[in-house]
Amino acid sequence: MEQYNHKKIEEKWQKQWEKDNAFRSYNDTDKKKFYALIEFPYPSGDGLHVGHIRSNTAMDIIARKRRREGYNVLYPIGWDAFGLPTENFAIKTGRPPQEITKKNTDTFRRQLKALGFSFDWTREINTTDPSYYKWTQWIFLKLFENDLAYKKKMPINWCLDCKTGLANEEVVDEVCERCGGEVEIREKEQWLLKITKYAERLYDDLGKVDYIESVKTGQRNWIGKSEGAQIEFKIIGRELESSVNIFTTRPDTLFGATYLVLAPEYPEILSYQSHISNWGEVEAYIKEAKSKKDIERTAESREKSGVALKGVSAINPANKEEIPIFVADYVLAHYGTGAIMAVPAHDARDYIFAQKYNLPIKVVIDPREYFFLKDVPDDSLTGSKLAKIDKEENFGEAVKKNKKRLRDLILNGKCCYTGEGHLVSSGEFIGMTSEEAKEKITKKVGGKMKTTFKLRDWIFSRQRYWGEPIPIIHCEKCGMVPVPEKELPVLLPEVKQYKPTDTGESPLSAIDEWVNVACPQCSGEAKRETDTMPNWAGSSWYYLRYTDPHNADVLAGKEARNYWLPVDWYNGGMEHTTLHLLYSRFWHKFLYDISVVPHDEPYAKRTAHGMILAPDGSKMSKSKGNVINPDEVVERLGADTLRVYEMFMGQFNESVRWQTDNIAGSRRFLEKVWRIFEKTSEGAWLSAELERKLHQTIKKAGEDIEQMRFNTAVSALMILANAFEKEKEVPLSAYKTLLALLAPFAPHIAEELWERCDEKVSVHGEPWPSYDEEKTKEDELTIAVQINGKVRGEITVPPDAGEEEIKKQALSLPATLKWTEGKTPANVIYVPGRLVSIVV
RNA sequence: GCCGGAGUGGUGGAAUUGGUAUACAUGUACGACUCAAAAUCGUAUGGCGCAAGCCUUGUGGGUUCAAGUCCCACCUCCGGCACCA
């Protein structure tokens, strides 16, 4: 037989599959369905990354397995093509983004096809295609109609390089997530989507989806649900009677609130102006705080600063004491109500502030048995030392003494205790536990229990060219008027200049003939909205379009979406936890509310792949020049080798280093499978041992694929191939089983050898091999013999040997006699099928 | 600071969830084949020791007949969040 020629084989079968439309899925409602999804790539100019291949191969394996298990499988592909890199490239070269996108998607398509993924190419979509973004705009109109899209003047993060506003999620470490450019705060009119209205559902419904835990906790932390109380404090001054609502998670400490703090942006401050005697000072502080970025405010080693509002004060509703009011930038305007009650004895930040400004510290919680302490600024007892005092049995007298001393410190207000406990100095609530007191105190002072979220509304407008135009028309008479549905899509006009402007206006605003339109309502003079949508828009619903990608009348036909949704298994990167994944859950829930989709969650199951790092362990990046080019690997070693290597290289959900040396192993494995074909014979005898190995491999490979343990699945196939190689003759049927198992990993070589085995129909249509549990079992058990916990020997027994018999054998083993030195064993433990443990 | 995840041979990694640690691969050494090389095949390969044996899963304790796996404390690395009241 000739040598394994990957090039010839891969080209041959790719052509054949294309011709046969082998992986096309039909909206066949009689068959059980399986929807497998990977994040559709952004077609960057750099071409496909080896990281894409990891995720795609994994889902490809699962999709192929499901097809062979009888499912109607949808495994689609498309392009998330709007976005800044393309636009920036357009500015640099003067070529239209449409043209650049076309070129890049052509490259990606060629590369993906060369890897033999079983995508249904007839469903290919592109977010920049007007027939696609028509529906992105349609969803926006629905959001607008339902009062979930609004425009607001607000300070936003402005990227100086990209010259556009960014969503909060897009600012990472003070810089723009995309370009790494500097971000400044600008006051601008922006479109926002009310994702906060869905915060609770986005949070709670994580309970009913099968996502990996890290994604769930990532989203939970980002949404940041916290339960507490909203309590009203009266504000008094000369000729002033007002009030401020504060939010707290610790209403049980209300009696310890010794001052009030307002955020610098707190709007009501202005109305107190005439009552504040030191207004000049206050105003200056506010002005300075506002000019600082969030990050600056939190940096500066958490130094607290603030200014007292002289002339006004608040009344603590619990004990009616008059307490001072401060404005301080450690309170954030956008969280809670923008105002807090400060309880220095039981909040670390308040404690530091109170010490600095000499404010009273009033202890209201006695820790008693609770000793989880943190952030304690007492020199003698730092946080980490205190953390040790949590389990009495682990520590001796010294700690017990310390604990007592510590409680004294806390009760005397000498250090700050943030945990819960029993109430002291709290009127009628003395002696209650924190938990009990929370609701009771809130009720007593007329407050209400409230849930607050960290999540903020989604800043949805970008002042750039290469995005979906927001389909709104501004009319002086009628206000904001949605573009009528029948006029969708609002097409991106052709422009000469893609360059964004420093003034913060989209490049679209320069095109008068596009901007000036008649108002759809009054036909008067009006102007189009010139902001575009962020690149997250198109990707928020693309899985839905795949179900019926060519539908011109609706975003997807009802039958198609009811049949295919939800996505059964979605694999992607961890970097999208709080971006795409959260956004699309939000849109989906909205679409569910307006009865477009049949379920309220888009993805039933979400898994994540680890990153592929450069050989030195750093991130692959073009600037470092350590990017692995898949084309070159495919050319030299073949797509099958690359696929097998990427599955074998390490645990799928963890990041792994690319090691060029190790690819050879995957190639050698395929060559071995190729060579074994020569040894196959129809009449060859299948030994019991080989048969057992075969069944064990079918079992292991199948189970491992389901759990995305692809590395051990490949290893199992290697072990089987090694066993075959040792044989003189390999039964053809056994060899074909190996090919059937290998097919999802290395589809080309498996198909070629399958054909050489005289099969007429594709291996990819072959039912998934099944195994017989009985046949996976060894016919002899090796039982280890331990003496005092150390393995000293082993015995071989038939699988049906009784416990007594095995113990007897173990005890009479020469090694046993040697190590027990004739002493009578105190205990003999038998672990079925594993070992005998003898204790002397 | 908080929340995730990880730490096992020269290297990537296995280990049926408490039961013979180092599967599979890679690298290295030696051997076979060869005029030679490549490829392939075979043998060896955690450490110490001539050996019997002892030690070994980041460190230190603990539970257990038995710990990579469970408990406690600590160290290091990666990722996310971070004045969120």
mmCIF file of C-alpha atoms in Angstrom, chain A residues 471-765:
data_model
loop_
_atom_site.group_PDB
_atom_site.id
_atom_site.type_symbol
_atom_site.label_atom_id
_atom_site.label_comp_id
_atom_site.label_asym_id
_atom_site.label_seq_id
_atom_site.Cartn_x
_atom_site.Cartn_y
_atom_site.Cartn_z
ATOM 1 C CA PRO A 471 -33.441 52.678 12.732
ATOM 2 C CA ILE A 472 -34.743 55.841 14.358
ATOM 3 C CA ILE A 473 -35.676 59.199 12.839
ATOM 4 C CA HIS A 474 -35.515 62.418 14.810
ATOM 5 C CA CYS A 475 -38.320 64.834 14.014
ATOM 6 C CA GLU A 476 -38.574 68.198 15.651
ATOM 7 C CA LYS A 477 -42.323 67.915 15.891
ATOM 8 C CA CYS A 478 -42.815 64.218 16.651
ATOM 9 C CA GLY A 479 -39.629 63.460 18.540
ATOM 10 C CA MET A 480 -38.022 60.064 18.075
ATOM 11 C CA VAL A 481 -39.898 58.108 15.448
ATOM 12 C CA PRO A 482 -39.093 54.496 14.608
ATOM 13 C CA VAL A 483 -38.443 53.700 10.964
ATOM 14 C CA PRO A 484 -41.541 51.809 9.737
ATOM 15 C CA GLU A 485 -40.930 48.062 9.593
ATOM 16 C CA LYS A 486 -41.596 47.865 5.889
ATOM 17 C CA GLU A 487 -38.757 50.303 5.242
ATOM 18 C CA LEU A 488 -36.215 48.039 6.888
ATOM 19 C CA PRO A 489 -33.388 47.535 6.466
ATOM 20 C CA VAL A 490 -31.973 51.002 6.863
ATOM 21 C CA LEU A 491 -29.014 50.450 4.595
ATOM 22 C CA LEU A 492 -25.544 51.665 5.388
ATOM 23 C CA PRO A 493 -24.871 54.322 2.764
ATOM 24 C CA GLU A 494 -21.699 54.324 0.754
ATOM 25 C CA VAL A 495 -19.287 56.936 1.985
ATOM 26 C CA LYS A 496 -15.950 58.257 0.912
ATOM 27 C CA GLN A 497 -14.694 58.811 4.426
ATOM 28 C CA TYR A 498 -14.883 56.110 7.078
ATOM 29 C CA LYS A 499 -12.888 58.104 9.515
ATOM 30 C CA PRO A 500 -14.616 58.824 12.800
ATOM 31 C CA THR A 501 -14.678 62.398 14.011
ATOM 32 C CA ASP A 502 -13.255 63.860 17.179
ATOM 33 C CA THR A 503 -16.493 65.681 17.837
ATOM 34 C CA GLY A 504 -18.132 62.388 18.623
ATOM 35 C CA GLU A 505 -20.395 62.322 15.613
ATOM 36 C CA SER A 506 -20.647 59.220 13.509
ATOM 37 C CA PRO A 507 -19.155 59.500 9.985
ATOM 38 C CA LEU A 508 -22.712 58.945 8.791
ATOM 39 C CA SER A 509 -23.685 62.402 9.993
ATOM 40 C CA ALA A 510 -21.676 63.958 7.167
ATOM 41 C CA ILE A 511 -23.873 62.417 4.479
ATOM 42 C CA ASP A 512 -26.678 64.916 4.110
ATOM 43 C CA GLU A 513 -28.636 63.011 1.482
ATOM 44 C CA TRP A 514 -28.807 60.034 3.834
ATOM 45 C CA VAL A 515 -29.388 61.941 7.046
ATOM 46 C CA ASN A 516 -32.183 64.193 5.834
ATOM 47 C CA VAL A 517 -35.457 62.344 5.484
ATOM 48 C CA ALA A 518 -39.141 62.984 5.795
ATOM 49 C CA CYS A 519 -40.660 62.142 9.141
ATOM 50 C CA PRO A 520 -42.631 58.906 8.796
ATOM 51 C CA GLN A 521 -45.336 60.387 10.995
ATOM 52 C CA CYS A 522 -45.804 63.988 9.925
ATOM 53 C CA SER A 523 -43.780 63.974 6.697
ATOM 54 C CA GLY A 524 -41.987 67.062 7.909
ATOM 55 C CA GLU A 525 -38.255 67.584 7.819
ATOM 56 C CA ALA A 526 -36.415 65.090 9.957
ATOM 57 C CA LYS A 527 -33.004 63.531 10.430
ATOM 58 C CA ARG A 528 -31.853 59.961 10.749
ATOM 59 C CA GLU A 529 -30.103 58.703 13.811
ATOM 60 C CA THR A 530 -26.452 58.527 12.820
ATOM 61 C CA ASP A 531 -25.118 56.296 15.595
ATOM 62 C CA THR A 532 -24.648 52.649 14.795
ATOM 63 C CA MET A 533 -25.016 49.532 16.932
ATOM 64 C CA PRO A 534 -22.127 47.815 18.703
ATOM 65 C CA ASN A 535 -20.795 44.582 17.234
ATOM 66 C CA TRP A 536 -22.600 42.697 19.992
ATOM 67 C CA ALA A 537 -25.927 43.387 18.325
ATOM 68 C CA GLY A 538 -25.689 40.929 15.455
ATOM 69 C CA SER A 539 -24.283 38.186 17.651
ATOM 70 C CA SER A 540 -27.085 38.514 20.177
ATOM 71 C CA TRP A 541 -29.526 36.571 18.037
ATOM 72 C CA TYR A 542 -27.559 34.777 15.313
ATOM 73 C CA TYR A 543 -28.318 31.292 16.631
ATOM 74 C CA LEU A 544 -31.943 32.073 15.892
ATOM 75 C CA ARG A 545 -31.288 33.035 12.286
ATOM 76 C CA TYR A 546 -29.494 29.760 11.629
ATOM 77 C CA THR A 547 -32.751 27.892 12.083
ATOM 78 C CA ASP A 548 -34.128 29.517 8.960
ATOM 79 C CA PRO A 549 -31.408 31.691 7.441
ATOM 80 C CA HIS A 550 -32.984 32.558 4.110
ATOM 81 C CA ASN A 551 -36.368 33.670 5.334
ATOM 82 C CA ALA A 552 -37.209 37.072 3.848
ATOM 83 C CA ASP A 553 -40.450 37.633 5.739
ATOM 84 C CA VAL A 554 -39.546 36.998 9.345
ATOM 85 C CA LEU A 555 -36.349 36.641 11.328
ATOM 86 C CA ALA A 556 -36.961 32.895 11.282
ATOM 87 C CA GLY A 557 -40.040 30.878 10.444
ATOM 88 C CA LYS A 558 -42.091 29.807 13.385
ATOM 89 C CA GLU A 559 -41.855 26.113 12.669
ATOM 90 C CA ALA A 560 -38.095 26.278 12.241
ATOM 91 C CA ARG A 561 -37.469 28.157 15.469
ATOM 92 C CA ASN A 562 -39.848 26.010 17.485
ATOM 93 C CA TYR A 563 -38.201 22.899 16.133
ATOM 94 C CA TRP A 564 -34.550 23.832 16.586
ATOM 95 C CA LEU A 565 -34.508 25.989 19.703
ATOM 96 C CA PRO A 566 -33.024 25.984 22.189
ATOM 97 C CA VAL A 567 -29.416 25.402 21.220
ATOM 98 C CA ASP A 568 -28.602 22.052 22.798
ATOM 99 C CA TRP A 569 -24.893 22.552 23.263
ATOM 100 C CA TYR A 570 -22.967 25.788 22.895
ATOM 101 C CA ASN A 571 -19.232 25.919 23.252
ATOM 102 C CA GLY A 572 -17.227 29.121 23.400
ATOM 103 C CA GLY A 573 -14.662 31.193 25.207
ATOM 104 C CA MET A 574 -14.710 32.377 28.783
ATOM 105 C CA GLU A 575 -14.082 35.939 27.596
ATOM 106 C CA HIS A 576 -17.722 36.197 26.540
ATOM 107 C CA THR A 577 -19.198 35.367 29.929
ATOM 108 C CA THR A 578 -20.261 38.926 30.700
ATOM 109 C CA LEU A 579 -20.471 40.162 27.125
ATOM 110 C CA HIS A 580 -22.003 38.164 24.304
ATOM 111 C CA LEU A 581 -23.389 35.403 26.492
ATOM 112 C CA LEU A 582 -25.154 37.794 28.825
ATOM 113 C CA TYR A 583 -26.348 40.090 26.035
ATOM 114 C CA SER A 584 -27.825 37.278 24.008
ATOM 115 C CA ARG A 585 -29.605 35.819 27.024
ATOM 116 C CA PHE A 586 -31.129 39.264 27.528
ATOM 117 C CA TRP A 587 -32.301 39.571 23.916
ATOM 118 C CA HIS A 588 -33.617 36.060 23.948
ATOM 119 C CA LYS A 589 -35.666 36.672 27.078
ATOM 120 C CA PHE A 590 -37.092 39.763 25.461
ATOM 121 C CA LEU A 591 -37.939 37.809 22.305
ATOM 122 C CA TYR A 592 -39.591 35.235 24.524
ATOM 123 C CA ASP A 593 -41.672 37.965 26.149
ATOM 124 C CA ILE A 594 -42.931 39.136 22.782
ATOM 125 C CA SER A 595 -43.619 35.515 21.790
ATOM 126 C CA VAL A 596 -40.984 35.158 19.101
ATOM 127 C CA VAL A 597 -39.204 32.208 20.675
ATOM 128 C CA PRO A 598 -40.646 29.214 22.517
ATOM 129 C CA HIS A 599 -38.280 29.100 25.514
ATOM 130 C CA ASP A 600 -36.886 31.793 27.779
ATOM 131 C CA GLU A 601 -33.278 30.619 27.558
ATOM 132 C CA PRO A 602 -31.369 30.377 24.278
ATOM 133 C CA TYR A 603 -28.722 27.845 25.257
ATOM 134 C CA ALA A 604 -29.487 24.685 27.191
ATOM 135 C CA LYS A 605 -25.855 23.853 27.780
ATOM 136 C CA ARG A 606 -22.717 25.945 27.687
ATOM 137 C CA THR A 607 -19.171 24.694 27.888
ATOM 138 C CA ALA A 608 -15.890 26.509 27.395
ATOM 139 C CA HIS A 609 -12.563 25.683 25.856
ATOM 140 C CA GLY A 610 -9.213 26.744 27.236
ATOM 141 C CA MET A 611 -6.918 29.022 25.317
ATOM 142 C CA ILE A 612 -4.070 27.773 23.201
ATOM 143 C CA LEU A 613 -0.918 29.573 24.243
ATOM 144 C CA ALA A 614 2.335 30.068 22.419
ATOM 145 C CA PRO A 615 5.151 27.572 23.151
ATOM 146 C CA ASP A 616 6.601 29.968 25.742
ATOM 147 C CA GLY A 617 3.330 30.091 27.632
ATOM 148 C CA SER A 618 2.355 33.607 26.582
ATOM 149 C CA LYS A 619 -0.708 34.598 24.619
ATOM 150 C CA MET A 620 -0.327 34.215 20.878
ATOM 151 C CA SER A 621 -0.292 37.597 19.234
ATOM 152 C CA LYS A 622 0.673 38.989 15.921
ATOM 153 C CA SER A 623 2.916 41.625 17.451
ATOM 154 C CA LYS A 624 4.923 38.997 19.308
ATOM 155 C CA GLY A 625 5.214 36.957 16.140
ATOM 156 C CA ASN A 626 4.376 33.715 17.919
ATOM 157 C CA VAL A 627 1.152 32.903 16.087
ATOM 158 C CA ILE A 628 0.850 29.392 14.680
ATOM 159 C CA ASN A 629 -0.519 29.419 11.172
ATOM 160 C CA PRO A 630 -2.975 26.536 10.696
ATOM 161 C CA ASP A 631 -2.580 26.627 6.907
ATOM 162 C CA GLU A 632 1.019 25.662 7.245
ATOM 163 C CA VAL A 633 0.249 22.766 9.600
ATOM 164 C CA VAL A 634 -2.539 21.502 7.353
ATOM 165 C CA GLU A 635 -0.245 21.660 4.355
ATOM 166 C CA ARG A 636 2.624 19.865 6.061
ATOM 167 C CA LEU A 637 0.868 17.333 8.292
ATOM 168 C CA GLY A 638 -2.790 17.435 7.333
ATOM 169 C CA ALA A 639 -6.076 18.574 8.818
ATOM 170 C CA ASP A 640 -6.636 15.233 10.518
ATOM 171 C CA THR A 641 -3.333 15.437 12.355
ATOM 172 C CA LEU A 642 -4.037 18.993 13.444
ATOM 173 C CA ARG A 643 -7.494 18.031 14.690
ATOM 174 C CA VAL A 644 -6.228 15.017 16.604
ATOM 175 C CA TYR A 645 -3.377 17.003 18.077
ATOM 176 C CA GLU A 646 -5.631 19.801 19.278
ATOM 177 C CA MET A 647 -7.892 17.279 20.959
ATOM 178 C CA PHE A 648 -5.003 15.362 22.464
ATOM 179 C CA MET A 649 -2.842 18.247 23.616
ATOM 180 C CA GLY A 650 -4.410 18.614 27.035
ATOM 181 C CA GLN A 651 -7.575 19.027 28.994
ATOM 182 C CA PHE A 652 -10.123 20.737 26.777
ATOM 183 C CA ASN A 653 -11.285 23.323 29.291
ATOM 184 C CA GLU A 654 -7.804 24.410 30.302
ATOM 185 C CA SER A 655 -5.258 26.512 28.511
ATOM 186 C CA VAL A 656 -2.424 24.584 26.943
ATOM 187 C CA ARG A 657 0.811 25.490 25.328
ATOM 188 C CA TRP A 658 1.320 24.697 21.677
ATOM 189 C CA GLN A 659 4.240 22.297 21.401
ATOM 190 C CA THR A 660 5.372 21.731 17.882
ATOM 191 C CA ASP A 661 7.299 18.596 18.896
ATOM 192 C CA ASN A 662 4.199 16.874 20.172
ATOM 193 C CA ILE A 663 2.229 17.133 16.915
ATOM 194 C CA ALA A 664 4.425 14.359 15.564
ATOM 195 C CA GLY A 665 2.748 11.926 17.952
ATOM 196 C CA SER A 666 -0.668 12.579 16.444
ATOM 197 C CA ARG A 667 0.686 12.198 12.936
ATOM 198 C CA ARG A 668 2.431 8.931 13.872
ATOM 199 C CA PHE A 669 -0.792 7.629 15.349
ATOM 200 C CA LEU A 670 -2.653 8.222 12.082
ATOM 201 C CA GLU A 671 0.156 6.640 10.106
ATOM 202 C CA LYS A 672 -0.063 3.642 12.387
ATOM 203 C CA VAL A 673 -3.787 3.312 11.733
ATOM 204 C CA TRP A 674 -3.001 3.578 8.042
ATOM 205 C CA ARG A 675 -0.399 0.816 8.211
ATOM 206 C CA ILE A 676 -2.595 -1.551 10.193
ATOM 207 C CA PHE A 677 -4.962 -1.729 7.223
ATOM 208 C CA GLU A 678 -2.413 -4.013 5.536
ATOM 209 C CA LYS A 679 -2.786 -6.507 8.331
ATOM 210 C CA THR A 680 -6.552 -6.735 8.220
ATOM 211 C CA SER A 681 -8.239 -9.857 7.078
ATOM 212 C CA GLU A 682 -11.862 -10.822 7.016
ATOM 213 C CA GLY A 683 -11.249 -14.271 8.402
ATOM 214 C CA ALA A 684 -8.832 -13.313 11.158
ATOM 215 C CA TRP A 685 -9.670 -14.604 14.589
ATOM 216 C CA LEU A 686 -10.720 -12.081 17.185
ATOM 217 C CA SER A 687 -9.029 -13.069 20.398
ATOM 218 C CA ALA A 688 -10.919 -12.672 23.634
ATOM 219 C CA GLU A 689 -8.386 -10.128 24.762
ATOM 220 C CA LEU A 690 -8.718 -8.040 21.632
ATOM 221 C CA GLU A 691 -12.478 -8.242 21.777
ATOM 222 C CA ARG A 692 -12.406 -7.007 25.346
ATOM 223 C CA LYS A 693 -10.138 -4.135 24.402
ATOM 224 C CA LEU A 694 -12.447 -3.247 21.552
ATOM 225 C CA HIS A 695 -15.481 -3.034 23.791
ATOM 226 C CA GLN A 696 -13.561 -1.110 26.416
ATOM 227 C CA THR A 697 -12.471 1.399 23.789
ATOM 228 C CA ILE A 698 -15.972 1.915 22.432
ATOM 229 C CA LYS A 699 -17.183 2.559 25.942
ATOM 230 C CA LYS A 700 -14.337 4.863 26.938
ATOM 231 C CA ALA A 701 -14.265 6.907 23.732
ATOM 232 C CA GLY A 702 -18.015 7.458 23.806
ATOM 233 C CA GLU A 703 -18.131 8.473 27.441
ATOM 234 C CA ASP A 704 -15.107 10.721 27.129
ATOM 235 C CA ILE A 705 -16.549 12.584 24.147
ATOM 236 C CA GLU A 706 -19.724 13.314 26.100
ATOM 237 C CA GLN A 707 -17.658 14.813 28.896
ATOM 238 C CA MET A 708 -15.349 16.654 26.516
ATOM 239 C CA ARG A 709 -12.426 14.597 27.714
ATOM 240 C CA PHE A 710 -11.084 14.373 24.217
ATOM 241 C CA ASN A 711 -7.488 13.844 25.300
ATOM 242 C CA THR A 712 -8.260 10.556 27.010
ATOM 243 C CA ALA A 713 -10.593 9.536 24.196
ATOM 244 C CA VAL A 714 -7.698 9.879 21.742
ATOM 245 C CA SER A 715 -5.447 8.029 24.153
ATOM 246 C CA ALA A 716 -7.940 5.139 24.235
ATOM 247 C CA LEU A 717 -7.880 4.957 20.431
ATOM 248 C CA MET A 718 -4.097 4.951 20.509
ATOM 249 C CA ILE A 719 -4.082 2.078 22.957
ATOM 250 C CA LEU A 720 -6.385 0.089 20.690
ATOM 251 C CA ALA A 721 -4.241 0.845 17.645
ATOM 252 C CA ASN A 722 -1.143 -0.249 19.557
ATOM 253 C CA ALA A 723 -2.864 -3.514 20.417
ATOM 254 C CA PHE A 724 -3.765 -4.059 16.763
ATOM 255 C CA GLU A 725 -0.247 -3.404 15.690
ATOM 256 C CA LYS A 726 1.093 -6.169 17.878
ATOM 257 C CA GLU A 727 -1.178 -8.676 16.134
ATOM 258 C CA LYS A 728 -0.108 -10.547 13.048
ATOM 259 C CA GLU A 729 -3.571 -10.297 11.578
ATOM 260 C CA VAL A 730 -6.357 -7.929 12.538
ATOM 261 C CA PRO A 731 -9.981 -8.938 11.979
ATOM 262 C CA LEU A 732 -11.506 -6.537 9.482
ATOM 263 C CA SER A 733 -14.597 -5.920 11.582
ATOM 264 C CA ALA A 734 -12.497 -4.901 14.577
ATOM 265 C CA TYR A 735 -10.456 -2.548 12.431
ATOM 266 C CA LYS A 736 -13.609 -1.011 11.048
ATOM 267 C CA THR A 737 -14.776 -0.314 14.565
ATOM 268 C CA LEU A 738 -11.565 1.582 15.189
ATOM 269 C CA LEU A 739 -12.220 3.618 12.033
ATOM 270 C CA ALA A 740 -15.782 4.267 13.134
ATOM 271 C CA LEU A 741 -14.511 5.651 16.445
ATOM 272 C CA LEU A 742 -11.742 7.626 14.829
ATOM 273 C CA ALA A 743 -14.015 9.212 12.224
ATOM 274 C CA PRO A 744 -15.208 12.215 14.280
ATOM 275 C CA PHE A 745 -11.627 13.107 15.178
ATOM 276 C CA ALA A 746 -9.956 12.455 11.840
ATOM 277 C CA PRO A 747 -12.795 12.386 9.307
ATOM 278 C CA HIS A 748 -10.730 12.207 6.122
ATOM 279 C CA ILE A 749 -8.385 9.325 6.841
ATOM 280 C CA ALA A 750 -11.202 7.366 8.459
ATOM 281 C CA GLU A 751 -13.379 7.821 5.383
ATOM 282 C CA GLU A 752 -10.575 6.819 3.037
ATOM 283 C CA LEU A 753 -9.719 3.648 4.932
ATOM 284 C CA TRP A 754 -13.394 2.878 5.358
ATOM 285 C CA GLU A 755 -13.763 2.959 1.605
ATOM 286 C CA ARG A 756 -10.714 0.726 1.225
ATOM 287 C CA CYS A 757 -12.467 -1.730 3.523
ATOM 288 C CA ASP A 758 -14.950 -2.031 0.674
ATOM 289 C CA GLU A 759 -17.667 0.028 2.292
ATOM 290 C CA LYS A 760 -19.933 1.845 -0.117
ATOM 291 C CA VAL A 761 -21.566 4.252 2.279
ATOM 292 C CA SER A 762 -19.746 6.978 4.236
ATOM 293 C CA VAL A 763 -18.365 6.151 7.660
ATOM 294 C CA HIS A 764 -19.978 9.388 8.805
ATOM 295 C CA GLY A 765 -23.373 7.831 8.248
#
